[in-house]
Coordinates of C-alpha atoms and ligand atoms in Angstrom, one line a residue:
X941 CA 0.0 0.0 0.0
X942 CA 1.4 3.2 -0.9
X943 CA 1.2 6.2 1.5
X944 CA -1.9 8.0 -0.8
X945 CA -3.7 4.8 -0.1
X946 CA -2.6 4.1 3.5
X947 CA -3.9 7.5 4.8
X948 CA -7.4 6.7 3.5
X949 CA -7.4 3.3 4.9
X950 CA -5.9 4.5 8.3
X951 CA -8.5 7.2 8.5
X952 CA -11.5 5.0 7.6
X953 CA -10.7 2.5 10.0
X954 CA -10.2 4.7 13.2
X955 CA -13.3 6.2 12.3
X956 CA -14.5 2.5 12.6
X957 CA -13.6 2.1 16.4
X958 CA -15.8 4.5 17.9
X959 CA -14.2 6.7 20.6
X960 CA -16.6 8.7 22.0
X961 CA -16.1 10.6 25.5
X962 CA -18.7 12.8 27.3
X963 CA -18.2 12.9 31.2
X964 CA -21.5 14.4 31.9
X965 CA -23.4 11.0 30.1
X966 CA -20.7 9.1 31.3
X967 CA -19.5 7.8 28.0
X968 CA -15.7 6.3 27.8
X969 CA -13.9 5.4 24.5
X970 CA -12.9 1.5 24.2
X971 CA -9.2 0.4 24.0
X972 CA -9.9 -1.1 20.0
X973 CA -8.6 2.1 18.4
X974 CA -5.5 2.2 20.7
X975 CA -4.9 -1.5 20.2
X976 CA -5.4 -0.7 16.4
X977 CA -2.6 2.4 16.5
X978 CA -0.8 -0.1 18.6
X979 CA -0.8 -2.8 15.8
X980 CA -0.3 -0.4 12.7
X981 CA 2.7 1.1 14.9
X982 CA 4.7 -2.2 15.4
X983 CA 4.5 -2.9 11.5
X984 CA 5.9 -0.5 10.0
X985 CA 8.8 -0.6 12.4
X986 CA 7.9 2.5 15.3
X987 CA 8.7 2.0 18.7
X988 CA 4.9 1.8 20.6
X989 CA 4.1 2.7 24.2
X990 CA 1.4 2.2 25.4
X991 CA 0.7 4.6 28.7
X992 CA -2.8 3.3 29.9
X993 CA -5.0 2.3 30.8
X994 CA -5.2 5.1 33.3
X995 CA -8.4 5.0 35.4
X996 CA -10.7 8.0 35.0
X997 CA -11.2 9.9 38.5
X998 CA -14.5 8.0 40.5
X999 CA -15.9 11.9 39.9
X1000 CA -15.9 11.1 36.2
X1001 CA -18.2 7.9 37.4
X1002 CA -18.0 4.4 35.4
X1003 CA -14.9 2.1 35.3
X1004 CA -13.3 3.8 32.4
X1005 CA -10.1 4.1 31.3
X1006 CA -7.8 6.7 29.5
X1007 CA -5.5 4.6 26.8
X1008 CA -2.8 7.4 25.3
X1009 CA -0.2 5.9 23.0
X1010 CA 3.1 6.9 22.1
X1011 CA 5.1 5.8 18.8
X1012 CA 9.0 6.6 18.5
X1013 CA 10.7 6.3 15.0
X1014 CA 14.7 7.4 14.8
X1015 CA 17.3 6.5 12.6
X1016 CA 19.5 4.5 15.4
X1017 CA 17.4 1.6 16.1
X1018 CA 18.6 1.9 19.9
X1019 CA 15.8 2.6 22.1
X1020 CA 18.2 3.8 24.9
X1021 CA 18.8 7.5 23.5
X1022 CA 16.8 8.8 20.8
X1023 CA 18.8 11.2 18.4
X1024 CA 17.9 15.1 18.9
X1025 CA 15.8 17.2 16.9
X1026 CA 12.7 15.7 18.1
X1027 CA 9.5 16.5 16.9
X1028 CA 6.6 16.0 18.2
X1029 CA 2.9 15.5 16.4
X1030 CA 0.5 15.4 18.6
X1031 CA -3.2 13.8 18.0
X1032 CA -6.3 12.7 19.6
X1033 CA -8.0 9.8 19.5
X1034 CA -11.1 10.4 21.1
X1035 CA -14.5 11.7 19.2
X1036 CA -17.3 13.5 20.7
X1037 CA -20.2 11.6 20.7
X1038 CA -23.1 11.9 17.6
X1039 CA -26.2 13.3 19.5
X1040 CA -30.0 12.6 19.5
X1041 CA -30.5 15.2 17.8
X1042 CA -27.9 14.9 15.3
X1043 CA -29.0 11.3 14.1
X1044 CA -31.0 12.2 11.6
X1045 CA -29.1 14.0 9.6
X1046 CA -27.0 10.8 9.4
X1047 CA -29.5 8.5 8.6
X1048 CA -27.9 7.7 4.7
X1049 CA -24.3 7.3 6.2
X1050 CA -23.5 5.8 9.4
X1051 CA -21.2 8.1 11.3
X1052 CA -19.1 5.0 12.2
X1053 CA -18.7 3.2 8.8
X1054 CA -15.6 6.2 8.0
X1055 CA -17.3 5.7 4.6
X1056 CA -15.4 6.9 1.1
X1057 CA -17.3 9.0 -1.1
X1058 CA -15.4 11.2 -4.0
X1059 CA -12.5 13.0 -2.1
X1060 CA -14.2 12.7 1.1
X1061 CA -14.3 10.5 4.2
X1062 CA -17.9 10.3 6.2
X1063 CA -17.7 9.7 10.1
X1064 CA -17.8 10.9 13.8
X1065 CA -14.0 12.2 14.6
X1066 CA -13.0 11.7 10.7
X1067 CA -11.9 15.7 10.5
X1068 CA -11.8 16.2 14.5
X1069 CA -9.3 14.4 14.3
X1070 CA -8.6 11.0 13.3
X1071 CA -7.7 12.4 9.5
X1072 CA -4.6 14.2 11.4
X1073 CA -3.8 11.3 13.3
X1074 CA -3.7 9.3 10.1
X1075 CA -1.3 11.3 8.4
X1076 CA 0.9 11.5 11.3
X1077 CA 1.4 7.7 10.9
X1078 CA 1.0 7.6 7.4
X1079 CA 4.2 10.3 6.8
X1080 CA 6.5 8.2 8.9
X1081 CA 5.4 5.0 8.2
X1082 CA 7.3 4.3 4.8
X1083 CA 9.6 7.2 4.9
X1084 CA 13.6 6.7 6.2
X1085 CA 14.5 9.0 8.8
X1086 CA 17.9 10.6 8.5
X1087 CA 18.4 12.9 11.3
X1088 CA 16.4 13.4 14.6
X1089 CA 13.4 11.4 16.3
X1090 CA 9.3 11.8 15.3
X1091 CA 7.5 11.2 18.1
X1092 CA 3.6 10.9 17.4
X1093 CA 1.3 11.1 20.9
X1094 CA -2.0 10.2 20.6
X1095 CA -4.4 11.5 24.0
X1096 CA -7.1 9.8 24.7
X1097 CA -9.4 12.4 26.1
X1098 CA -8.6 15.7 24.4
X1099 CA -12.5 16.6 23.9
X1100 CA -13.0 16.8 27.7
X1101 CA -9.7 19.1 28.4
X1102 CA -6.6 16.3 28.2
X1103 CA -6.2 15.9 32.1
X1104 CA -5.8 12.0 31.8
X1105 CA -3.9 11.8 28.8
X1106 CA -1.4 15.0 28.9
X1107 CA 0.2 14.7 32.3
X1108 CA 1.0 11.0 31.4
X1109 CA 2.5 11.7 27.8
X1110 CA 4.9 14.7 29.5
X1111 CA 5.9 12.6 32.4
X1112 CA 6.9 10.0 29.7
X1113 CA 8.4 12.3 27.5
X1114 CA 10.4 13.5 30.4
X1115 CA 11.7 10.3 31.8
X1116 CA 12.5 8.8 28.1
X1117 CA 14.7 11.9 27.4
X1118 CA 11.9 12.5 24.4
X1119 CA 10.5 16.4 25.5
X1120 CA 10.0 17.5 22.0
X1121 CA 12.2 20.8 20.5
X1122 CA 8.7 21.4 18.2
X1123 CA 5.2 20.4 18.3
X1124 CA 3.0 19.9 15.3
X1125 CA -0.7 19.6 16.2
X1126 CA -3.0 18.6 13.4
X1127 CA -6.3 19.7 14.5
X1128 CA -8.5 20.2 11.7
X1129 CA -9.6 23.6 10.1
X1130 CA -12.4 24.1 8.1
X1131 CA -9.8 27.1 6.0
X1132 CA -5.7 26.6 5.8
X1133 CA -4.7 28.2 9.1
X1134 CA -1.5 27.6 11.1
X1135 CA -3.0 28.0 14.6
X1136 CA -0.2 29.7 17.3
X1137 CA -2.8 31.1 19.7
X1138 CA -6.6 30.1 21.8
X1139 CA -8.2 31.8 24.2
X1140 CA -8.2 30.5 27.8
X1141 CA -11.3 29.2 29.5
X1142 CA -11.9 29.6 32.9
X1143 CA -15.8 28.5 34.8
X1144 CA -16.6 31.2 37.1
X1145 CA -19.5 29.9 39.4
X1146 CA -21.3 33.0 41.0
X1147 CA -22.9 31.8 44.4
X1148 CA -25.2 34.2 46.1
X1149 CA -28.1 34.2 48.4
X1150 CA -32.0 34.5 46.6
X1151 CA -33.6 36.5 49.8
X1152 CA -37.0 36.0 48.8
X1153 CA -38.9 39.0 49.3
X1154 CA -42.3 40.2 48.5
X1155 CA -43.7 43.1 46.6
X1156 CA -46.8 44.5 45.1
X1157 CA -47.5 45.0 41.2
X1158 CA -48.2 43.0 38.1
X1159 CA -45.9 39.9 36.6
X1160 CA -44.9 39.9 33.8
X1161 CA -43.2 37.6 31.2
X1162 CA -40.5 37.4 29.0
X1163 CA -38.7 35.2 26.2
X1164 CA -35.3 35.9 25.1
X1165 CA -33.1 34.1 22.6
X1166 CA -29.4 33.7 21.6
X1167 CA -28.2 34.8 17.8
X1168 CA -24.7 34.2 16.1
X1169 CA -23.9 37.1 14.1
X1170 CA -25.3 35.3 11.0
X1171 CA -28.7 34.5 12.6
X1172 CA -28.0 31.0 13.8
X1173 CA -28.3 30.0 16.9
X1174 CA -25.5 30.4 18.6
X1175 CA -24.1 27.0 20.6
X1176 CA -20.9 26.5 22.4
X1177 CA -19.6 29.7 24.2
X1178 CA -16.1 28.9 23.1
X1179 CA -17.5 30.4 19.9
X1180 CA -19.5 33.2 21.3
X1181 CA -17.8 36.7 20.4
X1182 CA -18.8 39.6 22.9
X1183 CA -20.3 41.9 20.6
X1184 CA -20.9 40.3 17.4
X1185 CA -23.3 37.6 18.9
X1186 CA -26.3 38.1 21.1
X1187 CA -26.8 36.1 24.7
X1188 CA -29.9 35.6 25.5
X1189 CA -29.4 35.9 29.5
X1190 CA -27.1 39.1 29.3
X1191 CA -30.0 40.8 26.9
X1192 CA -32.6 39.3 29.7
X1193 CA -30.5 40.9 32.5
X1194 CA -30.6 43.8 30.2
X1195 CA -33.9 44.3 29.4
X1196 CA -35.2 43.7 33.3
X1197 CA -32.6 46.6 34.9
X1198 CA -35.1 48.0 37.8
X1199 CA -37.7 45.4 38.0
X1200 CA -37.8 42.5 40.5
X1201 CA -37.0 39.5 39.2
X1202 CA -39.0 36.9 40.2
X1203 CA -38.4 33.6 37.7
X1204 CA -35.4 33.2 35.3
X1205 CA -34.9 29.9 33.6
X1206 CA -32.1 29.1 31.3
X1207 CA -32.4 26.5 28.5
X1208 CA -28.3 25.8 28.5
X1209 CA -27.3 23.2 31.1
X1210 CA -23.9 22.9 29.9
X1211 CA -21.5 25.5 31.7
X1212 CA -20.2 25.7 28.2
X1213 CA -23.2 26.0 25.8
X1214 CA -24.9 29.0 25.4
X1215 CA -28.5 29.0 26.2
X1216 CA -30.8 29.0 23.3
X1217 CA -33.7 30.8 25.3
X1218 CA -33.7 32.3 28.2
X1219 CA -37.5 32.9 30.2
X1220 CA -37.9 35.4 32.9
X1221 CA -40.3 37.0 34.6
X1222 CA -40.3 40.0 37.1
X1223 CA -42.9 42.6 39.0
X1224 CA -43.8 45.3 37.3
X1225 CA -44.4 47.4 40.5
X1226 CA -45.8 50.8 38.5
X1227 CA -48.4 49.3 36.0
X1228 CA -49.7 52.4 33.5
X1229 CA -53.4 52.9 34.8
X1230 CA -55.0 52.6 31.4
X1231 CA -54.2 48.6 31.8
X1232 CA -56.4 48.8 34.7
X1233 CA -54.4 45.2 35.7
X1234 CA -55.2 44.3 39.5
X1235 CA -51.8 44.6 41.3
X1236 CA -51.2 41.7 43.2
X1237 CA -48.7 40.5 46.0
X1238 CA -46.0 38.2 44.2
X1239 CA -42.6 36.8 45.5
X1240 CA -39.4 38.3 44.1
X1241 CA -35.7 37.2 44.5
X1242 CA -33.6 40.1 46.0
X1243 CA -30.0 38.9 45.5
X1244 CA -30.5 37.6 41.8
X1245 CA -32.0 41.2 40.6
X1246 CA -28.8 42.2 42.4
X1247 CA -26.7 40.0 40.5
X1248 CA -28.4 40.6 37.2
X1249 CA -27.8 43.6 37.1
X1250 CA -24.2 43.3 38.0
X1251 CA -24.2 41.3 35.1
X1252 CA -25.1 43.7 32.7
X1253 CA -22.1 45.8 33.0
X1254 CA -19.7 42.8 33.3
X1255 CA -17.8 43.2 30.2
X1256 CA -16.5 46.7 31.0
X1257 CA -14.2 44.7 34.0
X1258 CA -10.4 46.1 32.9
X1259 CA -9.3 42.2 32.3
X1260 CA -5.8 42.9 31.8
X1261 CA -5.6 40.3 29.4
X1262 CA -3.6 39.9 26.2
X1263 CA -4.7 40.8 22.7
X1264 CA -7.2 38.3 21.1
X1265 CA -8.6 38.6 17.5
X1266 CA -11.7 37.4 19.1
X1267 CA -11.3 39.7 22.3
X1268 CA -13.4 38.8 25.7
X1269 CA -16.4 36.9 25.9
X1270 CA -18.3 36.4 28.9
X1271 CA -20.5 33.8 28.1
X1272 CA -23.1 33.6 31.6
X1273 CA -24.7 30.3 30.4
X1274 CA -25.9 28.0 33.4
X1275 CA -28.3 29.6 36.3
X1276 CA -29.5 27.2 39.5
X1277 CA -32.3 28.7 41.6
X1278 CA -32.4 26.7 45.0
X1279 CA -35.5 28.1 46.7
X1280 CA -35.0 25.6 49.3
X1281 CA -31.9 26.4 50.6
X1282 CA -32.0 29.8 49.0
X1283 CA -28.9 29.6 46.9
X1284 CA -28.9 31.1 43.1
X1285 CA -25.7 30.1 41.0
X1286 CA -24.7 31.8 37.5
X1287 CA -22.1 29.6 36.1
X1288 CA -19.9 31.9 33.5
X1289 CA -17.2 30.8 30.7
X1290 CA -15.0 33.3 30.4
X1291 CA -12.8 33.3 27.1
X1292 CA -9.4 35.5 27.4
X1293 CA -6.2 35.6 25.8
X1294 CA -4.3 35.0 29.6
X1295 CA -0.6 34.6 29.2
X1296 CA -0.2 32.6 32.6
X1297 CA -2.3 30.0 34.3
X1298 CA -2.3 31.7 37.7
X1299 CA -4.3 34.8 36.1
X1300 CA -7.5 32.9 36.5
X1301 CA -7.5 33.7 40.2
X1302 CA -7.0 37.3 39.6
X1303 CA -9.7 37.1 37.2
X1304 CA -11.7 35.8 40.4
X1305 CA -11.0 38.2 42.3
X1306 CA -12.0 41.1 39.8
X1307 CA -15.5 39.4 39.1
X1308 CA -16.3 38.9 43.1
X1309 CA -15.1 42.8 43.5
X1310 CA -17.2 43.8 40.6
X1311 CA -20.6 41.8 42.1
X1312 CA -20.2 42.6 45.5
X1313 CA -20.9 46.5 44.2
X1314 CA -24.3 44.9 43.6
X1315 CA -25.0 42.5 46.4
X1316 CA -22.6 41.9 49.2
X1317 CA -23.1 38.4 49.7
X1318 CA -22.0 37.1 46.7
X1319 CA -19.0 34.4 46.2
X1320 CA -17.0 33.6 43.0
X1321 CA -15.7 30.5 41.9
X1322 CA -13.2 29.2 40.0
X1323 CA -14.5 25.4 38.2
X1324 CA -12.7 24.3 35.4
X1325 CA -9.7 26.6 34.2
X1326 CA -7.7 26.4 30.7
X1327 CA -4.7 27.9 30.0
X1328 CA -4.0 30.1 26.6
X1329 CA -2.2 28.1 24.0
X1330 CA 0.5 30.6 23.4
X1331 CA 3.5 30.1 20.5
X1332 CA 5.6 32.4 18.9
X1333 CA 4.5 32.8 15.4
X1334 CA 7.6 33.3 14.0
X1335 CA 9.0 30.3 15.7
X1336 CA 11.1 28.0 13.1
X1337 CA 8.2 25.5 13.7
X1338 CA 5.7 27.8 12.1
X1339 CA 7.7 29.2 9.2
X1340 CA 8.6 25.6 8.4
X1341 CA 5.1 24.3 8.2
X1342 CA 4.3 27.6 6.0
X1343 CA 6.9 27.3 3.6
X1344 CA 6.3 23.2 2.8
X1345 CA 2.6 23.8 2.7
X1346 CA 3.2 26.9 -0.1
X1347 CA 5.2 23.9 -1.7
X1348 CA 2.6 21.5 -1.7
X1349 CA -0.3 23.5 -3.0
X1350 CA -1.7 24.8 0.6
X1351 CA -1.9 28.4 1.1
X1352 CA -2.0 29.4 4.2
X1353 CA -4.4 32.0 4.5
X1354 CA -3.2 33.1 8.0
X1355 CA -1.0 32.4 11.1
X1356 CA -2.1 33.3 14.3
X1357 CA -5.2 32.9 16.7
X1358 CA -8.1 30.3 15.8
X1359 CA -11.7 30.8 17.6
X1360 CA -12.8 28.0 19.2
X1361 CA -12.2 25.2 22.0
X1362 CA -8.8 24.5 23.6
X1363 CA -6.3 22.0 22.6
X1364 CA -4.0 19.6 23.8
X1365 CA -0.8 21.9 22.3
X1366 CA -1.2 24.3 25.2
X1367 CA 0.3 21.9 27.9
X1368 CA 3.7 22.4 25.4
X1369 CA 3.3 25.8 24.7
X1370 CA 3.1 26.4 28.6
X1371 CA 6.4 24.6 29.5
X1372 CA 7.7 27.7 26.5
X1373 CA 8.3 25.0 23.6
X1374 CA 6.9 26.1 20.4
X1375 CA 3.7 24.8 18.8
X1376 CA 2.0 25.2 15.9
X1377 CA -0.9 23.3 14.3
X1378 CA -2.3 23.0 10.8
X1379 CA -4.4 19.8 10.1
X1380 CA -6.8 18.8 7.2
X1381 CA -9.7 21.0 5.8
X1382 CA -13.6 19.3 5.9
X1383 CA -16.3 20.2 7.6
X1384 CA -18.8 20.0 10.5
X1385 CA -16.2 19.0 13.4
X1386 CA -18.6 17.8 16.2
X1387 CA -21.6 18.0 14.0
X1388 CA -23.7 16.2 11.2
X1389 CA -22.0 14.6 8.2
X1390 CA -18.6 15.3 9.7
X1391 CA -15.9 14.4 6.6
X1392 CA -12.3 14.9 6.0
X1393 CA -11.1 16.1 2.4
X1394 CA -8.6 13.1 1.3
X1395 CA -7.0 15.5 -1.3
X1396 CA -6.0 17.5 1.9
X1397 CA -5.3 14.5 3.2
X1398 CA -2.6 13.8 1.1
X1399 CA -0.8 16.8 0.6
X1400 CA -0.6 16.9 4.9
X1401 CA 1.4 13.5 4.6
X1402 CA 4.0 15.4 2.8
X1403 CA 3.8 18.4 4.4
X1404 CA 4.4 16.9 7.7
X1405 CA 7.4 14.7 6.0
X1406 CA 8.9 18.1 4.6
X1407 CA 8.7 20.0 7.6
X1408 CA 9.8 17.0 9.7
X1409 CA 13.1 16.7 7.7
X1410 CA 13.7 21.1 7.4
X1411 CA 13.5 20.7 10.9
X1412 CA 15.9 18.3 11.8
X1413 CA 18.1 18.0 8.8
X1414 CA 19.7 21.9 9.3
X1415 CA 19.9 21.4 13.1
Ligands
ZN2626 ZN1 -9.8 18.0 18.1

């Protein structure tokens, strides 16, 4: 099989071995696609480590396991010390899972047959990323190495932030003397974009006390929704741009400024998925008389018209963050009401360019200072927090990926920031070693009819060979 046909066929059959992950449903990946990697690896002559199974944390719930896989290819056959350069390509081997909702827009193909049609390959985790991954294999697979070590990692749980799989690969990197001198990520991009920079994420949970109170005057109800600037419904808030999109609890919080709210239900439960509605209701103490409505005594929640209307003015917090393209979002997506114990939550995902991991506590700090001019009471939170991914874009790394891409028909229509979800490349970029990604072009990554382009395909094999080689062969 020659390398145009093995990247198809190693494509289409990871697709095959489905490896979905989703904590809150509680869905693990099986070890069949490692064990396949595994297999593949050993014959055509890479050294293969295996680093799982790792047990997921008894928070994550089930009896799952994390299976990351490392494969080492260098000229000296000795595994004792592998040759310097090394470069590393770094892949995922997990999917997201094909919703409900999503079936039926894959009811001619079946998302996990990684069936060919024309110059594209159909399947769940066939762009995002298992086409990458493919090539990775595919370019090293055949090809002699004359100077320097490729290391290809593969996590195993990159779609639910990497904390299995990454801490594992570096450790082993580490101890095998392998801690790469480049990274080459091959997430997938829908146009020809060598990715250097992502936002950080960090999940603020605002905690504050309801007080119920009561008040005289009329209820009324409202109905607001979420837009992307095109006039789609707008999804996951790593997507959401402050300004160009519309959120449907920051236009509620908006729109109810004086009133007393007394209901507000959002349809997101997801601390990361924007909430496609948002209902809410309040007393309208001063009815006009000409509605000649009967004012009534109603319940009202104190401390959430507090925090609501902290809300509102939000954004204008002086961050202190660095540049983005895509600049802050402040995505407030999840609210709890606990009448019972009278306890309200807002859970926020905040999306800033922050250059180091500790600034998510002094973002923390600047959202409690900020709500506490509203209610007094209130406590922030830090949940989940994601660093930046961070490179230098003029890093030998990125030029090198540029100029063999120019070479093999691939112009590269920009290097810098991409808008979206994290990716594994920031747990390099952080220890200050550069990264850069550029993978295959498709479409509909984590969505319906998900394929890869296997023209793009192709020309990545030898762009990651040609890149590989400037890399090492003028150290
Ligand atoms: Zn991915």
């Amino acid at each position: 099989m020659d390398e145009d046909e093995l990247v198809v066929n190693i494509t289409s059959n990871l697709v095959k071995k489905d490896t979905s992950i989703n904590i809150f449903s509680r869905i693990f990946p099986k070890k069949e696609a490692h064990d396949y990697v595994a297999k593949i690896g050993k014959k055509y002559g890479f050294d293969v480590y295996s680093l799982g199974p790792i047990k997921v944390p008894p928070s994550w719930g089930g009896n799952a396991s994390i299976y990351p896989i490392v494969l080492v290819k260098s000229k000296t056959k000795t595994k004792q010390t592998y040759e310097r350069p090394i470069v590393l390509f770094l892949g995922h081997l997990d999917v997201v899972p094909v919703t409900e909702k999503e079936k039926k827009f894959w009811k001619q193909i079946d998302p996990f047959s990684g069936k060919i049609e024309g110059d594209r390959i159909y399947g769940r985790g066939a762009f995002d990323m298992k086409g990458g991954d493919a090539a990775f294999i595919t370019a090293f697979s055949l090809k002699e190495i004359e100077k320097g070590t490729v290391v290809i990692a593969f996590s195993g749980d990159e779609e639910v932030g990497g904390f299995i799989s990454m801490p594992k690969i570096i450790s082993f990197l580490e101890e095998k003397n392998l801690m790469p001198n480049y990274v080459i990520n091959g997430e997938p991009s829908t146009v020809p974009v060598i990715v250097t920079k992502r936002r950080a994420s960090t999940k603020l949970r605002i905690v504050f006390p309801l007080y119920k109170k009561k008040v005289m005057g009329v209820l009324r109800e409202e109905e607001y929704e979420s837009f992307q600037g095109d006039g789609n419904e707008t999804l996951h808030s790593a997507l959401y741009v402050l300004g160009a999109d519309s959120h449907a609890l920051l236009t509620a919080a908006k729109m109810t400024v004086g009133w007393k709210i007394n209901y507000l239900e959002s349809s997101s439960k997801k601390w990361n998925s924007v909430p496609k509605s948002v209902k809410i209701s309040y007393i309208d103490e001063f009815p006009e008389k000409e509605e000649e409505i009967e004012r009534k005594e109603y319940y009202y929640y104190e401390g959430l018209t507090k925090v609501l209307e902290g809300l509102v003015s939000l954004p204008s917090i002086d961050w202190e963050a660095e540049k983005s393209t895509y600049g802050i979002s402040v995505a407030p997506n999840i609210v709890i009401l606990d009448d019972k114990n009278d306890v309200g939550e807002i859970v926020i995902d905040l999306r800033a360019m922050l250059r180091d991991g500790t600034r998510h506590k002094e973002i923390r700090r600047k959202v409690e200072e900020h709500f506490k001019q509203f209610l007094e009471d209130v406590e922030v939170k830090v949940g989940a927090a994601v660093n930046s991914m961070f490179s230098p874009p003029d890093s030998k790394v990125v030029l090198a990926l540029k100029q063999t891409a120019e070479k093999h028909g691939v112009h590269v229509l920009r290097i810098g920031e991409k808008l979206g979800g994290a990716s594994d490349s920031r747990y390099f970029s952080e220890l200050g070693i550069p990264c850069a990604e550029l993978g295959p072009s498709g479409r509909n990554a984590h969505g319906p009819l998900e394929w890869v382009s296997i023209s793009s395909l192709r020309k990545l094999v030898k762009i990651y060979q040609d890149t590989f080689d400037l890399l090492t062969l003028s150290a």
